[in-house]
Amino acid sequence: MKILALETSCDETAAAVLDGTRLRANVIASQDIHIVYGGVVPELASRAHMQKVSQVVRRALDEAGTTLAEIDAFAVTCGPGLAGSLLVGLSFAKGLALSQRKPLIGINHLEGHLFSATLEHPHLEPPFLALIVSGGHTLLVLVHDVARYEILGQTIDDAAGEAFDKVAKILGLPYPGGPSVQKAAEQGDPLAESFPVAKIKGRPYDFSFSGLKTAVLYRWRALAESAQEQSLADIAASFQHAVIQALVPKISRAVKKHGLGSVVIAGGVARNSALRAAVLEAGQRDGFEAYIPAGEFCTDNAAMIAQVAALRLARGEQSDFSLVARPQMDLAGERARK
Ligand code: KG4
Ligand code: ZN
């Protein structure tokens, strides 16, 4: 079974070809146009998707050494994400499926992140605990099975990636914030500043990052003129440390409570090297196996969409052509299908 998947939910135009369990192509075209604005501009994102989608699909087919006619099913992210961006991928995938008379399947972007680690670890099967840490989401999920997800906790304000992006802006570091903060943090002392790690009463698995961001802002302002390069590095490192302290103990706690042996970390923030190291260390200490995808499978990609499509198609599922984009779609139950 050869699946061509498309992902255009935010600012990456991505296409992948999955052939059985082998990933034949994983093409990701990032959109540099947003850098000058310091964040994703939705109208520009959808326009860039329109300009790129056709060539990204062509490249994926070429890399996979296959043709459209040989594709058995077309998968596409139908939510959550930016409405205009989702529509580009959805319309394109519908056109391909219609013209080739092959099945179409809409996939939940978050479900893609949940299963992203199985691309490199095919033996990894539910049940497992998954932490999605991206620009739009921070979710701790108990994956009982495909389509059976229990959300243990989520952010009550900013997402973890959003906090990285906002702190980068405060410190005058370039967009996207995550990689810039990580780079600055490499020269800093994570214990130089003690930033708050939010605890939410009665909700042990929920997260909050907006107080942390404000604490960074006040500290940075207080330093004002006297700020040295070292203070910036120390603040970045201490902020990163606080984020890790907000995430990792909750993983260990959930693993113990639910008697799990495997933990997946997914989403753009899972690229963060300090977080990766902290999760691996917690795994050794608390007796769980940590599965953290390679960088290209952490940030948005179509390979993870193809992977979920394979699981869902194997269960006899597919979408019809009335499939719509669902910008607010969540993990709690509803399927991507119409
Ligand atoms: O999963 P993703 O590509 O897109 C969403 O679905 O949101 O995640 C993007 C987020 C951004 O907020 C970016 O700053 C963050 O992931 N990110 C990082 C790193 N690389 C990307 N955050 C921390 N450290 C990194 N190395
Ligand atoms: Zn994502």
XYZ file of C-alpha atoms and ligand atoms in Angstrom:
365
model
C 0.000 0.000 0.000
C 1.493 3.336 -1.121
C 0.171 6.426 0.606
C 0.835 10.001 -0.475
C 0.217 12.391 2.423
C -0.044 16.171 2.491
C 0.404 18.473 5.478
C -0.303 22.215 5.201
C -1.840 23.068 8.577
C 0.538 25.898 9.466
C 3.652 27.179 7.731
C 5.302 24.039 6.362
C 4.228 22.707 2.987
C 4.935 19.007 3.279
C 4.373 15.817 1.317
C 5.462 12.264 2.052
C 5.222 8.847 0.452
C 4.870 5.834 2.721
C 5.168 2.450 1.060
C 4.073 -0.244 3.513
C 6.238 0.521 6.529
C 8.946 2.247 4.488
C 9.082 5.984 4.237
C 10.139 6.659 0.641
C 9.996 10.459 0.690
C 9.553 13.200 3.264
C 9.636 16.646 1.664
C 9.228 19.741 3.835
C 9.270 23.252 2.388
C 9.429 25.842 5.155
C 8.131 29.356 4.576
C 10.765 31.997 5.230
C 8.355 34.865 4.464
C 7.181 34.963 8.107
C 10.611 35.715 9.601
C 10.379 39.493 9.112
C 6.990 39.530 10.882
C 8.258 37.479 13.855
C 5.372 35.030 13.540
C 3.164 33.206 11.052
C 0.913 35.498 8.976
C -2.058 33.298 7.974
C -2.801 34.955 4.616
C 0.832 34.708 3.558
C 0.960 31.089 4.710
C -1.964 29.974 2.571
C -0.654 31.850 -0.446
C 2.775 30.233 -0.036
C 1.138 26.799 0.273
C -0.654 27.421 -3.032
C 2.604 28.377 -4.704
C 4.511 25.396 -3.344
C 2.140 22.469 -2.954
C 2.323 21.188 -6.497
C 6.126 21.162 -6.646
C 6.403 19.645 -3.158
C 4.169 16.751 -4.243
C 6.161 16.361 -7.442
C 9.415 16.231 -5.441
C 7.981 13.648 -3.054
C 6.922 11.411 -5.953
C 10.333 11.807 -7.610
C 12.216 11.059 -4.386
C 10.046 8.012 -3.816
C 10.695 6.892 -7.397
C 6.993 6.512 -8.035
C 4.147 8.080 -10.001
C 0.717 9.397 -9.107
C -0.879 6.421 -10.797
C 0.952 4.070 -8.414
C -0.388 5.763 -5.272
C -3.066 3.680 -3.536
C -4.500 6.332 -1.210
C -4.228 10.065 -0.523
C -4.049 11.380 3.025
C -4.296 14.974 4.178
C -4.312 16.941 7.416
C -7.824 18.350 7.857
C -7.357 19.986 11.278
C -6.484 21.572 13.596
C -4.619 24.467 12.008
C -5.017 27.672 10.024
C -8.230 27.531 7.974
C -6.787 28.884 4.741
C -3.671 26.730 4.978
C -5.638 23.560 5.693
C -7.896 24.292 2.721
C -4.992 24.363 0.286
C -3.814 20.868 1.237
C -7.344 19.539 1.459
C -8.385 20.825 -1.961
C -5.196 19.572 -3.540
C -5.530 16.106 -1.989
C -9.167 15.897 -3.054
C -8.170 16.783 -6.605
C -5.502 14.075 -6.629
C -7.795 11.417 -5.166
C -10.611 12.305 -7.562
C -8.408 12.353 -10.624
C -6.773 9.038 -9.701
C -10.019 7.467 -8.418
C -8.309 6.428 -5.210
C -9.378 6.704 -1.547
C -9.010 9.950 0.371
C -8.502 10.086 4.124
C -8.495 13.145 6.378
C -6.134 12.987 9.337
C -5.995 14.890 12.611
C -2.680 16.754 12.836
C -2.386 16.020 16.568
C -2.868 12.330 15.952
C 0.018 12.610 13.500
C 2.259 13.978 16.261
C 1.114 11.179 18.616
C 2.320 8.516 16.197
C 5.369 10.352 14.809
C 7.781 8.210 16.848
C 6.474 5.003 15.266
C 8.088 5.999 11.950
C 11.505 5.175 13.373
C 10.259 2.612 15.904
C 7.730 0.396 14.116
C 7.562 -1.963 17.086
C 6.270 0.837 19.321
C 2.586 0.177 19.950
C -0.031 1.563 22.302
C -0.484 1.842 25.169
C 2.007 4.642 25.628
C 2.133 8.107 27.107
C 2.643 10.982 24.659
C 3.615 14.559 25.299
C 2.878 16.878 22.386
C 4.795 20.125 22.748
C 4.388 22.363 19.722
C 3.714 25.968 18.805
C -0.019 25.519 19.213
C -0.397 22.673 21.721
C 0.869 21.248 24.970
C -0.914 17.985 25.637
C -0.175 14.996 27.828
C -2.064 12.102 26.302
C -2.592 8.521 27.273
C -2.700 6.609 23.992
C -4.701 3.466 24.766
C -4.987 2.471 21.122
C -5.452 4.036 17.684
C -8.465 6.350 18.066
C -8.603 5.860 21.852
C -6.976 8.850 23.464
C -7.294 10.136 26.986
C -6.084 13.674 27.569
C -4.467 13.751 31.000
C -3.399 17.359 30.906
C -3.026 20.415 28.719
C -1.950 24.008 28.900
C -4.367 26.472 30.398
C -2.746 29.406 28.572
C 0.288 29.465 26.240
C 1.646 26.379 24.505
C 5.257 25.431 25.279
C 6.446 26.411 21.783
C 4.532 29.660 22.009
C 6.388 30.416 25.266
C 9.723 29.829 23.498
C 8.617 32.088 20.640
C 7.427 34.866 22.982
C 10.528 34.711 25.177
C 12.708 34.913 22.053
C 10.843 38.073 21.078
C 11.338 39.562 24.557
C 15.076 38.831 24.372
C 15.314 40.163 20.810
C 16.215 36.762 19.363
C 15.119 35.814 15.829
C 12.009 33.823 14.873
C 11.352 30.931 15.178
C 12.078 31.352 18.856
C 12.681 27.768 19.932
C 15.962 27.191 18.112
C 17.230 30.725 18.955
C 16.513 30.321 22.670
C 18.164 26.901 22.659
C 21.260 28.351 20.982
C 21.490 31.242 23.451
C 20.874 28.856 26.366
C 23.885 26.742 25.386
C 26.162 29.513 26.716
C 24.102 30.150 29.853
C 23.670 28.819 33.374
C 20.248 27.152 33.834
C 20.354 27.891 37.552
C 21.349 31.560 37.254
C 17.742 32.732 37.594
C 14.949 31.018 39.439
C 11.857 31.342 37.281
C 8.476 30.021 38.431
C 7.191 26.565 37.517
C 3.406 26.777 37.630
C 1.436 24.280 39.682
C -2.285 24.232 39.107
C -4.295 23.242 42.138
C -6.163 19.967 41.719
C -4.937 19.530 38.123
C -1.597 17.751 38.428
C -1.096 17.273 34.677
C -2.079 20.706 33.392
C 0.493 23.259 32.286
C 0.783 27.031 32.383
C 3.533 29.064 30.756
C 2.234 32.591 30.726
C 3.516 33.448 34.238
C 6.937 32.169 33.282
C 6.969 34.343 30.178
C 5.988 37.393 32.266
C 8.711 36.607 34.819
C 11.263 36.561 32.001
C 9.927 39.869 30.702
C 10.217 41.575 34.114
C 13.676 40.184 34.763
C 14.885 41.300 31.344
C 13.409 44.778 31.832
C 14.949 45.039 35.299
C 18.364 44.327 33.838
C 17.679 46.906 31.112
C 20.802 48.804 30.173
C 23.089 46.745 32.358
C 22.225 43.527 30.491
C 25.300 41.741 29.162
C 25.445 38.965 26.614
C 25.945 36.598 29.534
C 22.714 37.737 31.207
C 20.801 36.967 28.023
C 22.317 33.482 27.855
C 21.584 32.908 31.553
C 17.973 34.023 31.187
C 17.493 31.806 28.114
C 19.018 28.820 29.918
C 17.008 29.421 33.096
C 13.780 29.825 31.113
C 14.480 26.597 29.221
C 15.216 24.879 32.528
C 11.872 26.066 33.949
C 9.998 24.718 30.899
C 11.707 21.353 31.330
C 10.813 21.354 35.037
C 7.202 22.008 34.089
C 7.135 19.098 31.632
C 9.331 16.224 32.760
C 8.093 15.555 36.327
C 4.530 15.314 34.966
C 5.675 12.622 32.544
C 7.265 10.611 35.351
C 4.190 11.024 37.515
C 1.792 9.869 34.757
C 4.007 6.910 33.864
C 3.960 5.707 37.480
C 0.268 6.324 37.981
C -0.755 4.466 34.820
C 1.916 1.785 34.873
C 3.315 2.612 31.434
C 6.661 1.606 29.945
C 6.860 3.856 26.884
C 6.799 7.611 26.458
C 6.690 9.563 23.197
C 7.727 13.206 22.998
C 6.502 14.951 19.852
C 6.005 18.369 18.290
C 8.476 21.136 17.496
C 9.688 21.661 21.076
C 10.749 17.991 21.165
C 13.668 19.155 18.992
C 15.052 20.937 22.036
C 18.267 19.188 23.007
C 18.064 20.002 26.746
C 14.485 18.650 26.889
C 15.519 15.516 24.998
C 18.373 14.903 27.424
C 16.128 15.512 30.455
C 13.478 13.077 29.206
C 16.052 10.376 28.464
C 17.530 10.853 31.913
C 14.086 10.640 33.554
C 13.451 7.459 31.578
C 16.582 5.852 32.968
C 15.778 6.980 36.473
C 12.068 6.156 36.462
C 12.174 3.052 34.294
C 10.478 4.052 31.046
C 11.652 3.945 27.453
C 11.649 7.406 25.867
C 10.920 7.631 22.142
C 11.834 11.026 20.736
C 11.655 11.350 16.950
C 14.492 12.730 14.838
C 14.123 16.504 14.387
C 12.446 16.315 10.970
C 9.645 14.192 12.474
C 9.181 16.475 15.523
C 8.276 19.644 13.648
C 5.374 19.510 11.205
C 5.788 16.921 8.483
C 3.638 14.746 6.225
C 5.332 11.454 7.130
C 3.447 11.361 10.435
C 0.190 12.017 8.562
C 0.916 9.099 6.214
C 1.684 6.921 9.231
C -1.698 7.557 10.861
C -3.403 7.167 7.481
C -1.878 3.681 7.190
C -3.250 2.739 10.614
C -6.689 4.128 9.845
C -6.935 2.696 6.316
C -6.004 -0.715 7.759
C -9.072 -0.367 9.972
C -11.206 0.098 6.858
C -11.661 3.831 7.291
C -11.665 6.500 4.616
C -13.212 9.928 4.061
C -15.689 11.042 1.473
C -15.328 14.125 -0.682
C -17.432 16.250 1.626
C -14.437 16.269 4.001
C -13.995 19.782 5.373
C -11.154 21.678 7.073
C -11.630 21.812 10.836
C -9.362 24.554 12.245
C -10.401 23.897 15.867
C -10.445 20.121 15.702
C -9.265 18.424 18.891
C -8.121 14.974 19.864
C -11.081 14.243 22.045
C -12.899 11.774 20.002
C -14.029 13.279 16.751
C -12.606 11.739 13.686
C -11.162 13.690 10.839
C -13.748 12.124 8.591
C -17.025 13.689 7.772
O 5.136 21.136 15.759
P 5.538 22.440 15.180
O 6.440 22.425 13.966
O 4.304 23.288 14.738
C 3.089 23.282 15.403
O 2.264 22.353 15.142
O 2.924 24.217 16.220
O 6.196 23.298 16.371
C 6.726 24.583 16.178
C 7.211 25.105 17.524
C 7.620 26.566 17.518
O 7.014 27.221 18.604
C 9.143 26.510 17.668
O 9.686 27.654 18.336
C 9.310 25.257 18.501
O 8.358 24.355 17.960
N 10.670 24.700 18.399
C 11.523 24.593 19.434
C 12.742 24.094 18.917
N 12.587 23.911 17.569
C 11.301 24.271 17.278
N 11.360 24.892 20.739
C 12.429 24.680 21.565
N 13.621 24.228 21.138
C 13.838 23.913 19.836
N 15.034 23.478 19.411
Zn 2.369 20.388 14.711
